[in-house]
Coordinates of C-alpha atoms (C1' of nucleotides) in Angstrom, one line a residue:
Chain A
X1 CA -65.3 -36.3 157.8
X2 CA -64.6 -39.0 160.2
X3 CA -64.0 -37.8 163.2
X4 CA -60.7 -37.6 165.1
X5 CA -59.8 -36.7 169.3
X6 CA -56.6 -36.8 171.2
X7 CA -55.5 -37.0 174.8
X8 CA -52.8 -35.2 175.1
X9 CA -51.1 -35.8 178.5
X10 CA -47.7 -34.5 179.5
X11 CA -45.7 -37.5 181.2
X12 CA -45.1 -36.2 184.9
X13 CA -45.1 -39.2 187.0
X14 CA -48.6 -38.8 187.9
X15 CA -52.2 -39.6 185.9
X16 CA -54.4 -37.1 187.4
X17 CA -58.2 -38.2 188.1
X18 CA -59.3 -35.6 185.9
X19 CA -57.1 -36.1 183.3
X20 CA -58.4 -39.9 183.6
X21 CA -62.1 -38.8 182.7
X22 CA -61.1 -36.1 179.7
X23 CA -59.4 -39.1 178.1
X24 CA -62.5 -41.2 179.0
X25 CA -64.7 -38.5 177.6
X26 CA -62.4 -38.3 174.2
X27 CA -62.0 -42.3 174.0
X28 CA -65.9 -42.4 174.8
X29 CA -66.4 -39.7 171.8
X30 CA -64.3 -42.2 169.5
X31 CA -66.0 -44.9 170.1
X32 CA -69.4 -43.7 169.7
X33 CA -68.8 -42.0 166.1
X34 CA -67.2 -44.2 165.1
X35 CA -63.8 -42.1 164.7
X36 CA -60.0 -42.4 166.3
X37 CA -58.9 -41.8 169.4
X38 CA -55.1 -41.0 169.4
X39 CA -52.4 -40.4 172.0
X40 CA -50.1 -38.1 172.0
X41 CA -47.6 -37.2 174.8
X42 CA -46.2 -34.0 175.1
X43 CA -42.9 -34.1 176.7
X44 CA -41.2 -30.7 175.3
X45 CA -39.9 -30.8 179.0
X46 CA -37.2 -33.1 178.5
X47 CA -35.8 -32.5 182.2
X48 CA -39.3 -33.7 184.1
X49 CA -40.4 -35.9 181.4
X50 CA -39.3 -39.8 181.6
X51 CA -40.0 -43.2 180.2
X52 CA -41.2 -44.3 183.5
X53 CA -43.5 -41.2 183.5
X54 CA -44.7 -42.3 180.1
X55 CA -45.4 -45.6 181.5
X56 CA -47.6 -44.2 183.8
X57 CA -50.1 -43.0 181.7
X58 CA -49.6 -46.3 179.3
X59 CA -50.6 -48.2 182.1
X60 CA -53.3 -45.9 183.7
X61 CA -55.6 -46.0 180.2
X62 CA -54.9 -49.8 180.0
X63 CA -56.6 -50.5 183.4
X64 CA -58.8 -48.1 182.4
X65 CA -59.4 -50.1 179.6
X66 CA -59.0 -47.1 176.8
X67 CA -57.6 -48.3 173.9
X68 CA -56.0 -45.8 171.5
X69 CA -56.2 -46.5 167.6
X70 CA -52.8 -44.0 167.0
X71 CA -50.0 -43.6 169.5
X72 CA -47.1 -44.9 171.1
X73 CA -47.0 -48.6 171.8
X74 CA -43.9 -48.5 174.0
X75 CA -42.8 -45.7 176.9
X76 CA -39.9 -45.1 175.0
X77 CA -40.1 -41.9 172.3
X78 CA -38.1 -43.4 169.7
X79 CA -40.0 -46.9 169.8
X80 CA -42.6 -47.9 168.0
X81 CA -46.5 -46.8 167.4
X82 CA -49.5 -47.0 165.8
X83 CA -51.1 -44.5 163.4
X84 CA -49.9 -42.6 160.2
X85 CA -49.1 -39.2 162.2
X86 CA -46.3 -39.9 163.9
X87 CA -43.8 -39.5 165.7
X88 CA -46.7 -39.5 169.0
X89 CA -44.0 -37.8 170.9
X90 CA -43.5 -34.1 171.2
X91 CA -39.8 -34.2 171.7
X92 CA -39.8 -36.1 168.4
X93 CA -41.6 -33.6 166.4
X94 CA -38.8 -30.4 166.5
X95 CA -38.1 -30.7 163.1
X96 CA -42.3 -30.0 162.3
X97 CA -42.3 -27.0 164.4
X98 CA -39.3 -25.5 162.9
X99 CA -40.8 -25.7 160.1
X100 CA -44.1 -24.3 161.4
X101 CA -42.7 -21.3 162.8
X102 CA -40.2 -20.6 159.7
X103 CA -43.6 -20.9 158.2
X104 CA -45.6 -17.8 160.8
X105 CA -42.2 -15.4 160.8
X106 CA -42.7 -16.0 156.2
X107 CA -46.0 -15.2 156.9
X108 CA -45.2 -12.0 159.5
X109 CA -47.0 -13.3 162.0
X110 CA -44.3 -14.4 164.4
X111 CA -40.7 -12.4 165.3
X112 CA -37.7 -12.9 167.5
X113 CA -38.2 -10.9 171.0
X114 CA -35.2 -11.4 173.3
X115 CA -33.9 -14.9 172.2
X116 CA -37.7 -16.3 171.9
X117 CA -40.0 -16.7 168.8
X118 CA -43.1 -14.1 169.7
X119 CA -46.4 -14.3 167.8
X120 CA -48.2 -11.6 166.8
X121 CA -51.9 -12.0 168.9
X122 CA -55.0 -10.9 167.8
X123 CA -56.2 -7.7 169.5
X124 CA -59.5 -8.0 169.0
X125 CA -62.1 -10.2 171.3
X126 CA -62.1 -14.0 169.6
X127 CA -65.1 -15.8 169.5
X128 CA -64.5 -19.4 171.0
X129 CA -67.4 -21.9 169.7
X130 CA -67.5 -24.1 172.2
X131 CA -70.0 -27.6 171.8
X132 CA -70.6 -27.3 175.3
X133 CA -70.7 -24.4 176.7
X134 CA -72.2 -21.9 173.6
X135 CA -70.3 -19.2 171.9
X136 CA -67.8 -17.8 174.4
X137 CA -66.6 -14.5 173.2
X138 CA -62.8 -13.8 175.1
X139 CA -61.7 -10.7 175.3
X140 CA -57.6 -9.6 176.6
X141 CA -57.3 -9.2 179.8
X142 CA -55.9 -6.1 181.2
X143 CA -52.4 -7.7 181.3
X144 CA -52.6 -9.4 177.9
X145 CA -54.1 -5.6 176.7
X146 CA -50.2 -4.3 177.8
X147 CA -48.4 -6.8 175.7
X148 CA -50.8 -9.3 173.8
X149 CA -48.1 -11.3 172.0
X150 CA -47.1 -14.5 173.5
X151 CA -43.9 -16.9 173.3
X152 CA -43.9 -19.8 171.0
X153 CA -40.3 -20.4 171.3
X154 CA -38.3 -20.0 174.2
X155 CA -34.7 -18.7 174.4
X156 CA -33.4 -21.7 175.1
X157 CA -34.9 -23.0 171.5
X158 CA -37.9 -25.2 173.3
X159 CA -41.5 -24.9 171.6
X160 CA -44.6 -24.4 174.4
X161 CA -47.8 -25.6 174.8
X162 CA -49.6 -23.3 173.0
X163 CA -47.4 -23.3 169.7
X164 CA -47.2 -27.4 170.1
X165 CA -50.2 -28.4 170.9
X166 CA -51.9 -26.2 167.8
X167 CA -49.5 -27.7 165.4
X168 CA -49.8 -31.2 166.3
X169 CA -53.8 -30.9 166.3
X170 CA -53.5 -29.3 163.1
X171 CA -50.9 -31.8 161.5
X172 CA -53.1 -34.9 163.3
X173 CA -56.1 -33.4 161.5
X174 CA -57.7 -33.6 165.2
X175 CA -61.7 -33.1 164.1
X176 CA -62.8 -32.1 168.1
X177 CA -60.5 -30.6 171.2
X178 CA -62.3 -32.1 174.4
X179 CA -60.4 -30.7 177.1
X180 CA -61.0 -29.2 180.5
X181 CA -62.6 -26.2 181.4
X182 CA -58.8 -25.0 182.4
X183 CA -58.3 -24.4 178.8
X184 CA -61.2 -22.5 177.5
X185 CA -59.5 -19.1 178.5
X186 CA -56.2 -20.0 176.4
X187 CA -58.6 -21.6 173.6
X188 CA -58.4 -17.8 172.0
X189 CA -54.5 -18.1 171.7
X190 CA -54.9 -21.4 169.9
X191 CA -57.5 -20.5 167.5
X192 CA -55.7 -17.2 166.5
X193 CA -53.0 -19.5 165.8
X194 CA -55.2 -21.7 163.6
X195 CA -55.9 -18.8 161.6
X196 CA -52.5 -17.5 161.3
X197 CA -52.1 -21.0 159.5
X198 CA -54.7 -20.4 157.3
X199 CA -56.5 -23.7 158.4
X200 CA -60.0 -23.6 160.5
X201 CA -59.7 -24.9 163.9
X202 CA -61.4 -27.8 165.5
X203 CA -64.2 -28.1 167.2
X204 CA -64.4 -27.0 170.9
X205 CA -65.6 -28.9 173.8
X206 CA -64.6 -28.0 177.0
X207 CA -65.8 -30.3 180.0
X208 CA -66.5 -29.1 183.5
X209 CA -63.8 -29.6 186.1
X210 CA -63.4 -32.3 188.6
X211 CA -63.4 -30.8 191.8
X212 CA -62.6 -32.1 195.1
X213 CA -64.9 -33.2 198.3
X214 CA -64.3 -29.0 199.3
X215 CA -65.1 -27.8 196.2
X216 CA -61.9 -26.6 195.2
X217 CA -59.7 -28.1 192.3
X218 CA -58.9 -31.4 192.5
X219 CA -55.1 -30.8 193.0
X220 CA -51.8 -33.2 193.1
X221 CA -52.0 -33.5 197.3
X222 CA -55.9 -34.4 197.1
X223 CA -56.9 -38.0 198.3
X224 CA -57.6 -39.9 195.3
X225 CA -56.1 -37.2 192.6
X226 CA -54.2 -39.9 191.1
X227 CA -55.5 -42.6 189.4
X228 CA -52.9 -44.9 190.9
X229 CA -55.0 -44.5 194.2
X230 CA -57.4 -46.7 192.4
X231 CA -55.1 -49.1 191.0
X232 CA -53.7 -49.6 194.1
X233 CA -56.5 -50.3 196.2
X234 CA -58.0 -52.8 194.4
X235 CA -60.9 -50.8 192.6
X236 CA -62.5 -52.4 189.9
X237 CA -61.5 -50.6 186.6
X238 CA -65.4 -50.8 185.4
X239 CA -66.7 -49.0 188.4
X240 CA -64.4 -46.5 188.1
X241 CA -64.9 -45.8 184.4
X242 CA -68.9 -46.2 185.2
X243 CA -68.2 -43.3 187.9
X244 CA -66.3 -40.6 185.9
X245 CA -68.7 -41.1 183.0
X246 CA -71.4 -39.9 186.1
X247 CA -69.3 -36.7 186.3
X248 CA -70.3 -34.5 184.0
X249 CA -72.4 -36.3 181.9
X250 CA -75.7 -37.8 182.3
X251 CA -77.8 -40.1 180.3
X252 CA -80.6 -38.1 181.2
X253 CA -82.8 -41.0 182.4
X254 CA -81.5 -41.7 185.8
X255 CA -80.0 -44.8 184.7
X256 CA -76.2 -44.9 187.1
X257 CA -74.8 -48.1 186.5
X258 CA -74.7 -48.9 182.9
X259 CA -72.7 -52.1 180.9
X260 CA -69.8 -49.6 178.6
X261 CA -71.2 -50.8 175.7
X262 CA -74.7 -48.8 177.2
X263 CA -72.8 -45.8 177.1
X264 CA -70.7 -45.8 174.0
X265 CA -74.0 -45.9 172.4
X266 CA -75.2 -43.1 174.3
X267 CA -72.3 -40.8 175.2
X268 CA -72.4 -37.5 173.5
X269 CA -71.1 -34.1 173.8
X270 CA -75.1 -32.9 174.1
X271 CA -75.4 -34.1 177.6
X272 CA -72.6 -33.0 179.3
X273 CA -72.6 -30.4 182.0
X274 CA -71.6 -26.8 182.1
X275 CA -71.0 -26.8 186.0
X276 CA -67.8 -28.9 187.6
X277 CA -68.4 -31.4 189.5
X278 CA -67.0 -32.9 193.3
X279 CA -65.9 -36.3 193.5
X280 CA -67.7 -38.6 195.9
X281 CA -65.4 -41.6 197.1
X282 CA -68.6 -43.0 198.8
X283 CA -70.3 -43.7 195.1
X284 CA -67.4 -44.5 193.7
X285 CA -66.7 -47.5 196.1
X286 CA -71.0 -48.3 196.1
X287 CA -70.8 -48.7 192.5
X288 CA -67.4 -51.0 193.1
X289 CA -69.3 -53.4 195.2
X290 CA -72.1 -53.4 192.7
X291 CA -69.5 -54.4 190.3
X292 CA -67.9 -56.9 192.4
X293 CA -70.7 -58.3 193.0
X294 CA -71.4 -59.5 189.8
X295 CA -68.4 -60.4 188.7
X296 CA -67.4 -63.7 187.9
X297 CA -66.3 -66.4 190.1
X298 CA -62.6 -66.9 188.6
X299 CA -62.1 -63.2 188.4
X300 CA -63.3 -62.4 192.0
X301 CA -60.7 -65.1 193.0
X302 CA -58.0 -63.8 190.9
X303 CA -58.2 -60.0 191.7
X304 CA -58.4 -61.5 195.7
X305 CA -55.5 -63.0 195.9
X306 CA -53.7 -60.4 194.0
X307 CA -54.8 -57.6 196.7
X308 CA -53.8 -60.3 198.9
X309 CA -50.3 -60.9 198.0
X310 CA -50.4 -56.6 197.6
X311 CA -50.5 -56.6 201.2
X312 CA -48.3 -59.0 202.2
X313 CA -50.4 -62.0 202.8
X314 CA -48.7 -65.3 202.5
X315 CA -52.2 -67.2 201.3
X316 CA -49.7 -69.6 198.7
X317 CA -48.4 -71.8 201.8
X318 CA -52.0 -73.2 202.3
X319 CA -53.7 -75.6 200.3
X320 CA -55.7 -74.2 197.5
X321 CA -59.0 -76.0 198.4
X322 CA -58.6 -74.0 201.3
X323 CA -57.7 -70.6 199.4
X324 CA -60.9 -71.2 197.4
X325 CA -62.8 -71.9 200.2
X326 CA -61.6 -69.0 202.2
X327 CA -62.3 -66.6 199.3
X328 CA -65.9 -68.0 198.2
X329 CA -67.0 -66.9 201.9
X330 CA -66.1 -62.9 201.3
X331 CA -68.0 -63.1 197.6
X332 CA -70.1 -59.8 197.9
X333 CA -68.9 -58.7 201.0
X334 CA -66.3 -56.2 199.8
X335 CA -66.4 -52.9 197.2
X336 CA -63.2 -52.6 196.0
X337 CA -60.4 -55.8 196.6
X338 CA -57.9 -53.4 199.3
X339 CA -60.7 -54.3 201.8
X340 CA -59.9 -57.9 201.4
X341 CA -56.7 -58.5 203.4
X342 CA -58.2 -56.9 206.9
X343 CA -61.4 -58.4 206.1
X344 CA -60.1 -62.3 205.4
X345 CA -56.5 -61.9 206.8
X346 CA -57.1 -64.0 209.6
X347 CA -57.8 -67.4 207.5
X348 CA -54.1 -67.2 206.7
X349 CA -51.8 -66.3 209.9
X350 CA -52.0 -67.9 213.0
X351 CA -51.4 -64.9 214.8
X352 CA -55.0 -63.0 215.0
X353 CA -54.9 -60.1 217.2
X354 CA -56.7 -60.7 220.5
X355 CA -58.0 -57.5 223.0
X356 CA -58.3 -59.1 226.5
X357 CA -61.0 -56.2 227.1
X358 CA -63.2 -57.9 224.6
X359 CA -63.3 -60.7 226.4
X360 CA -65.3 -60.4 230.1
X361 CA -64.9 -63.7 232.2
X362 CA -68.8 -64.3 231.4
X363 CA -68.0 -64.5 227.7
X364 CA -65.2 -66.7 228.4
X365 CA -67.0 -69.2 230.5
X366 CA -69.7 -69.2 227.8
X367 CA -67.0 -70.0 225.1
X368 CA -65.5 -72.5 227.4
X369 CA -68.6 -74.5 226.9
X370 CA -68.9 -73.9 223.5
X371 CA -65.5 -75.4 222.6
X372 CA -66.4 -78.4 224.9
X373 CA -69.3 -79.2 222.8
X374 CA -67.1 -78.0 219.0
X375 CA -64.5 -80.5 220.6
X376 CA -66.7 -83.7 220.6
X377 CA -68.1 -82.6 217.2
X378 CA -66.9 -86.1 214.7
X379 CA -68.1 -83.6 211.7
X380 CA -66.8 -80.3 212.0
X381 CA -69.1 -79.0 209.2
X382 CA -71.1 -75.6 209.1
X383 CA -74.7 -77.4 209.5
X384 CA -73.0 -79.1 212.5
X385 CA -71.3 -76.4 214.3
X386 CA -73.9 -74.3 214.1
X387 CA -76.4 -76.7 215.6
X388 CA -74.2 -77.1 218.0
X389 CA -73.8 -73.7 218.9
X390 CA -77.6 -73.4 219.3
X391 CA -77.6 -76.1 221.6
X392 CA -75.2 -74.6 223.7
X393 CA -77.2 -71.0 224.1
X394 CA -79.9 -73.1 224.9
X395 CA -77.9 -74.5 227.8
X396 CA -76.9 -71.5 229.2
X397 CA -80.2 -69.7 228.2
X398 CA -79.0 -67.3 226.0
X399 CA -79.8 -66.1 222.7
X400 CA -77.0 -67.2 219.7
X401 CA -76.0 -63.4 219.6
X402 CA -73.9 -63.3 222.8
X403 CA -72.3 -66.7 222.0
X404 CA -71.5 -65.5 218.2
X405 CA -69.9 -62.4 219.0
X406 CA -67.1 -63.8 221.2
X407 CA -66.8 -67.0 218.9
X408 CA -66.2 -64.8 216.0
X409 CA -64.1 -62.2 218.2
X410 CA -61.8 -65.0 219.1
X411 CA -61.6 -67.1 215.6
X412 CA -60.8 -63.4 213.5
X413 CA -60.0 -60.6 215.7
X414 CA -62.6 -58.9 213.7
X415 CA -66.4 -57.8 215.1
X416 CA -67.5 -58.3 211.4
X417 CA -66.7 -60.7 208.6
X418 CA -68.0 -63.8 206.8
X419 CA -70.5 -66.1 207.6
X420 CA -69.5 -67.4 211.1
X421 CA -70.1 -71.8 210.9
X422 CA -68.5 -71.6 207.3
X423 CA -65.8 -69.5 208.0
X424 CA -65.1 -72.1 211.3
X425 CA -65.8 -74.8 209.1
X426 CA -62.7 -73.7 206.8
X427 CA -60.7 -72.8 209.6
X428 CA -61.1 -76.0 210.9
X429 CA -61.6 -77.6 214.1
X430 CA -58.4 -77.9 215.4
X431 CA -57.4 -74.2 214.4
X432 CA -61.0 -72.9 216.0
X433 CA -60.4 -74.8 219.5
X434 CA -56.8 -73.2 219.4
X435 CA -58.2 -70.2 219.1
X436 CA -60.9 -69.8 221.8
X437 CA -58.2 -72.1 223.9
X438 CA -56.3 -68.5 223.2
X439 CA -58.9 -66.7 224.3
X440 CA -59.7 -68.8 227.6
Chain B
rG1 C1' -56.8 -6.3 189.0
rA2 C1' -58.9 -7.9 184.1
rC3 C1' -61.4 -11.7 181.3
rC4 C1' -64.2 -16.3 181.1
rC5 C1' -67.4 -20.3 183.0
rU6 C1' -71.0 -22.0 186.5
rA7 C1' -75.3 -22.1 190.3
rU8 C1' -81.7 -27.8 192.0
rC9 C1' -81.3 -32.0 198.7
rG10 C1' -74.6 -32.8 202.2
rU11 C1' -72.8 -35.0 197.1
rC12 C1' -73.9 -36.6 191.8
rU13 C1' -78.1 -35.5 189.0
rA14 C1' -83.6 -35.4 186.3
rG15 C1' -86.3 -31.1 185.1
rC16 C1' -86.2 -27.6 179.8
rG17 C1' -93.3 -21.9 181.9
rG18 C1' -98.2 -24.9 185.2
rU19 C1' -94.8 -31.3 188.7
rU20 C1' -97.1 -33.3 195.7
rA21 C1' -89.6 -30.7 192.3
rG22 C1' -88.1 -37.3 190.5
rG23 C1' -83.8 -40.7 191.1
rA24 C1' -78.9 -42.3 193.1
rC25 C1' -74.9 -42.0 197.0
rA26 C1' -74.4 -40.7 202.0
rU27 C1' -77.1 -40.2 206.8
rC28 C1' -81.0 -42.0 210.2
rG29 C1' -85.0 -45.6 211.5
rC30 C1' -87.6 -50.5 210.8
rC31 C1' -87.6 -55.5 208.5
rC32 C1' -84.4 -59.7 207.0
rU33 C1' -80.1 -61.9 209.4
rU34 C1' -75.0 -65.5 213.4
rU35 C1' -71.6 -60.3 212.4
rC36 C1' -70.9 -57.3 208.2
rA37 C1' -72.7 -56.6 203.5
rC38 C1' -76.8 -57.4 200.2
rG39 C1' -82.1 -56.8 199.8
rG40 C1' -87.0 -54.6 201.2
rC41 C1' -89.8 -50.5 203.4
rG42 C1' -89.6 -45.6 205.3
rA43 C1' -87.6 -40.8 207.1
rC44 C1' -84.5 -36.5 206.7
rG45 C1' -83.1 -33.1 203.1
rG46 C1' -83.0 -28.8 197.6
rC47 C1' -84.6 -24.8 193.4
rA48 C1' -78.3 -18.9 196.4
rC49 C1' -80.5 -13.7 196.6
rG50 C1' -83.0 -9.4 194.2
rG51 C1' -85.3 -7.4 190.2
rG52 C1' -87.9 -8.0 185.7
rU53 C1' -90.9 -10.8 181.4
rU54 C1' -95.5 -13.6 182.0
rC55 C1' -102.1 -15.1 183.9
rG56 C1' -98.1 -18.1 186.0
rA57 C1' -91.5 -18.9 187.1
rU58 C1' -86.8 -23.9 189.5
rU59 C1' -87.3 -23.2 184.2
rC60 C1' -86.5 -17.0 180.1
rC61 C1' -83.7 -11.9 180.8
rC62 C1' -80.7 -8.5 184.0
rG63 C1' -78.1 -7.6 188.4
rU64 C1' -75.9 -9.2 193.1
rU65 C1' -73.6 -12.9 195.8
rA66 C1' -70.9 -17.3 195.9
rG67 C1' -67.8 -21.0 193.7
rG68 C1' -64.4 -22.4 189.8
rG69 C1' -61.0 -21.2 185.8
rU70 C1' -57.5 -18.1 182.9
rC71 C1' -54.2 -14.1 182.2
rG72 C1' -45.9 -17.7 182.2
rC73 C1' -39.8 -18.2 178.1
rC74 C1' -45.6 -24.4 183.0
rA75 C1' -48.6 -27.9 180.6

RNA sequence: GACCCUAUCGUCUAGCGGUUAGGACAUCGCCCUUUCACGGCGACGGCACGGGUUCGAUUCCCGUUAGGGUCGCCA
C-alpha cells in the first residue's frame, strides 16, 4: 500500500519552528517512498482561526519549498484543493463527524455526558507501536484512572482534536502519523478510537522535540520559534530546510550539508533520534553562508535587493551598473540577506554615520594626504587607488593598515565590509573625496 | 501527583562489547589578507552517577539523578 502522511496544522497566526520540521519530516517521508503528502488544516476553532492565519502556513511550506500533493490551494475553506479527500478543512468536515459519532453512540461506545458527546476509554494499558521510539506501553494516569472517558463533542456542538484528527486520518487513509513527541502520551486515546471504528490504526512515528538554546521547549516567545523569523531576515530557505533535517535525524555518515535531492533519497524513519534536540542559530546561519555562497549570481542579486528594499533602502534611484557593482562586492561576505543593508547601506545614502572619536588628528592628517594623492588620480580605478594608497604609506612611513582603516572608516561608517579600492572605485572619486573631506 | 520519552565535547551528532571516543558549529591561537568573511593548520573540550552482566563496558540490564512530554468541553 502506497504510503500516505499529513501535516496537520491548526491555523493560529503563527508557523512554529517545530511544526516547520514535522512537516519537513512528513513531506521528506513522501518523497522518499514515493507516497502523498497532504495538508490538512484543522480550524474546529472557528473564533482564532482565519484566512490570514491559513495563509501563513500556505506561505511558510512554500518558502520552505514543501509541496503538498492533496490540500487546499487557496486560504479560504470553501475554495478550491487538490486531492480526492476533501474538503482539507476541518470546519468543512461537520457533516463526517456527525456521522462518525452517530456511528460510536450505534456502536455503544460513545454517550451524552452534560451537553458533550463522551467516549467510552479503554481501561486497560494500550500498547503504542511507535517506528521510532519501540513499543511504548501507556498506562492511565492517576487522573484519567478517576474518570477515563474523554469529550469528543463539546456542549457547544464542536468536535476536538482527538475525535477529529482520528476520523480525518482514518477517512484520508493516512498510512504513517509523524508527529511530535507531544503526542505520544494522547497516541493511546487515538488508537482506542481506531479500534472503536473497527479499523487498524496507522503507523506511529513520533519525532523528538525541538527545544530551545536553554533546553526547554521551544515556545511561542522564543527567538526564532516562528518560521517568519527566517523569512524575514533573509535566510535562505535551503539552509534552513538543510538544518531542521540536522535535528533529529542523521545520515549517519557525518555528511551536514547535503543537495535535498541527497536526502530524499536517504531520509528515513530508521535514523531519527529518540532524544530532542536545541536549536543552534550559529549553524543555522553557517550553513546560510555556505549556501549563499554558492548560489548563483542572478539569485544573489535578486534576494539582495529584496532585503534591501525590506529595510528601507532606496538602491532604485542609482544607476543599475552601479547596483550591480555594489552588490558583486558583498558576494560571499554575508550568511543570510538581513545582513546586507548594514553591511552595503552606505553605497546608497549620502549620509554615512561618522564618530569624531574614530578619527585622532594623526589619522586625519594621514587621510589628508591620501585624498591629495586620490584627487590627482585621472583613473579612479581599484588597481589605481590602491597603488596609490601604497605610495602614500610609504610617504609617511607607515604600513597600508593605519591608512585603510580610517579610509574605510570615513567612505562606510563601518570597521568591516568589502574589499576597500573596489568598493572606492564604485563609490567613485568624487563621492570618496567628499567623504574623507567629511571627515577632515 | 500519575504515566510516558530521553541521556556522548557548550551545541548538533558518529559510535551499536575491545576505538588514541570521530566529525560539524561555536570558542581560542597561527597562516593567508587592505577590513570582514572564506580557506588552511592547530588547540580547547565529552561518554550524568551507582550497581550488575562480561575476560572486557560509552555500547547490554537495573536503579538513581537530570531534562523533556502528557494527563482539558486547547490543538
Amino acid at each position: 500500500m502506497s504510503v500516505r502522511v499529513r501535516f496537520a496544522p491548526s491555523p493560529t497566526g503563527f508557523l512554529h519552528i517545530g511544526g516547520a520540521r514535522t512537516a519537513l519530516f512528513n513531506w521528506l517521508y513522501a518523497r522518499h517512498t514515493g507516497g502523498a503528502f497532504i495538508l490538512r488544516i484543522e480550524d474546529t476553532d472557528a473564533a482564532r482561526n482565519t484566512q490570514e492565519a491559513t495563509d501563513v502556513i500556505l506561505k511558510g511550506l512554500t518558502w520552505l519549498g514543501l509541496d503538498w500533493d492533496e490540500g487546499p490551494a487557496t486560504p479560504d475553506p470553501t475554495g478550491p484543493s487538490r486531492g480526492n479527500f476533501g474538503p482539507y478543512f476541518q470546519s468543512q468536515r461537520g457533516e463526517i463527524y456527525r456521522r462518525r459519532v452517530q456511528e460510536l453512540k450505534d456502536k455503544g461506545m460513545a454517550y451524552e455526558s452534560e451537553g458533550a458527546v463522551k467516549f467510552r476509554m479503554e481501561r486497560a494499558p494500550i500498547v503504542i507501536p511507535d517506528l521510532i521510539v519501540g513499543n511504548v506501553t501507556r498506562e492511565l494516569t492517576d487522573r484519567e484512572q478517576a474518570d477515563p472517558d474523554f469529550v469528543l463533542i463539546r456542549s457547544d456542538g464542536q468536535p476536538v482534536f482527538h475525535f477529529v484528527n482520528v476520523v480525518d486520518d482514518l477517512e484520508m487513509k493516512i498510512t504513517h502519523v509523524i508527529r511530535g513527541e507531544d503526542h505520544l502520551s494522547n497516541t493511546a486515546k487515538h488508537i482506542a478510537l481506531f479500534r472503536a471504528f473497527g479499523v487498524p490504526p496507522p503507523h506511529y512515528a513520533h519525532i523528538p522535540l525541538i527545544l530551545n538554546p536553554d533546553g526547554a521547549k521551544m515556545s511561542k516567545r522564543d527567538r526564532g520559534a516562528s518560521l517568519q523569523t527566517y523569512m524575514d531576515e533573509g535566510d535562505v530557505p535551503e539552509a534552513v530546510v538543510n538544518y531542521l533535517c540536522l535535528l533529529g535525524w542523521s545520515p549517519k555518515d557525518n555528511r551536514e550539508k547535503m543537495p535535498l535531492a541527497e536526502i530524499i533519497q536517504r531520509f528515513d524513519l530508521p535514523q531519527i533520534h529518540r532524544n530532542n534536540a536545541r536549536f543552534d542559530i550559529d549553524k543555522l546561519r553557517w550553513l546560510g553562508g555556505e549556501y549563499i555562497r554558492e548560489m548563483p549570481r542572478d539569485r544573489f542579486r535578486e534576494s539582495a535587493l529584496a532585503a534591501l528594499t525590506r529595510a528601507g533602502c532606496k538602491w532604485e534611484t542609482y544607476p543599475s551598473p552601479y547596483v550591480n557593482a555594489a552588490i558583486a562586492t558583498c558576494e560571499g561576505k554575508i550568511k543570510r540577506f538581513g545582513e546586507l543593508a548594514p553591511y552595503a547601506g552606505f553605497y546608497f545614502t549620502d549620509d554615512v554615520p561618522i564618530d569624531p572619536a574614530q578619527f585622532p588628528d594623526d589619522s586625519k592628517a594621514r587621510l589628508k594626504k591620501l585624498r591629495d594623492a586620490f584627487a590627482q588620480l585621472p583613473n579612479f580605478v581599484a588597481a589605481e587607488v590602491e597603488k596609490s594608497l601604497k605610495i602614500v604609506a610609504a610617504e609617511l612611513g607607515i604600513k597600508a593598515g593605519p591608512l585603510v582603516h580610517p579610509t574605510r572608516l570615513a567612505c562606510t561608517g563601518n570597521p568591516s565590509g568589502p574589499s576597500l579600492y573596489h568598493l572606492l572605485e564604485i563609490l567613485g572619486k568624487e563621492t570618496v573625496l567628499k567623504r574623507i573631506d567629511k571627515v577632515i
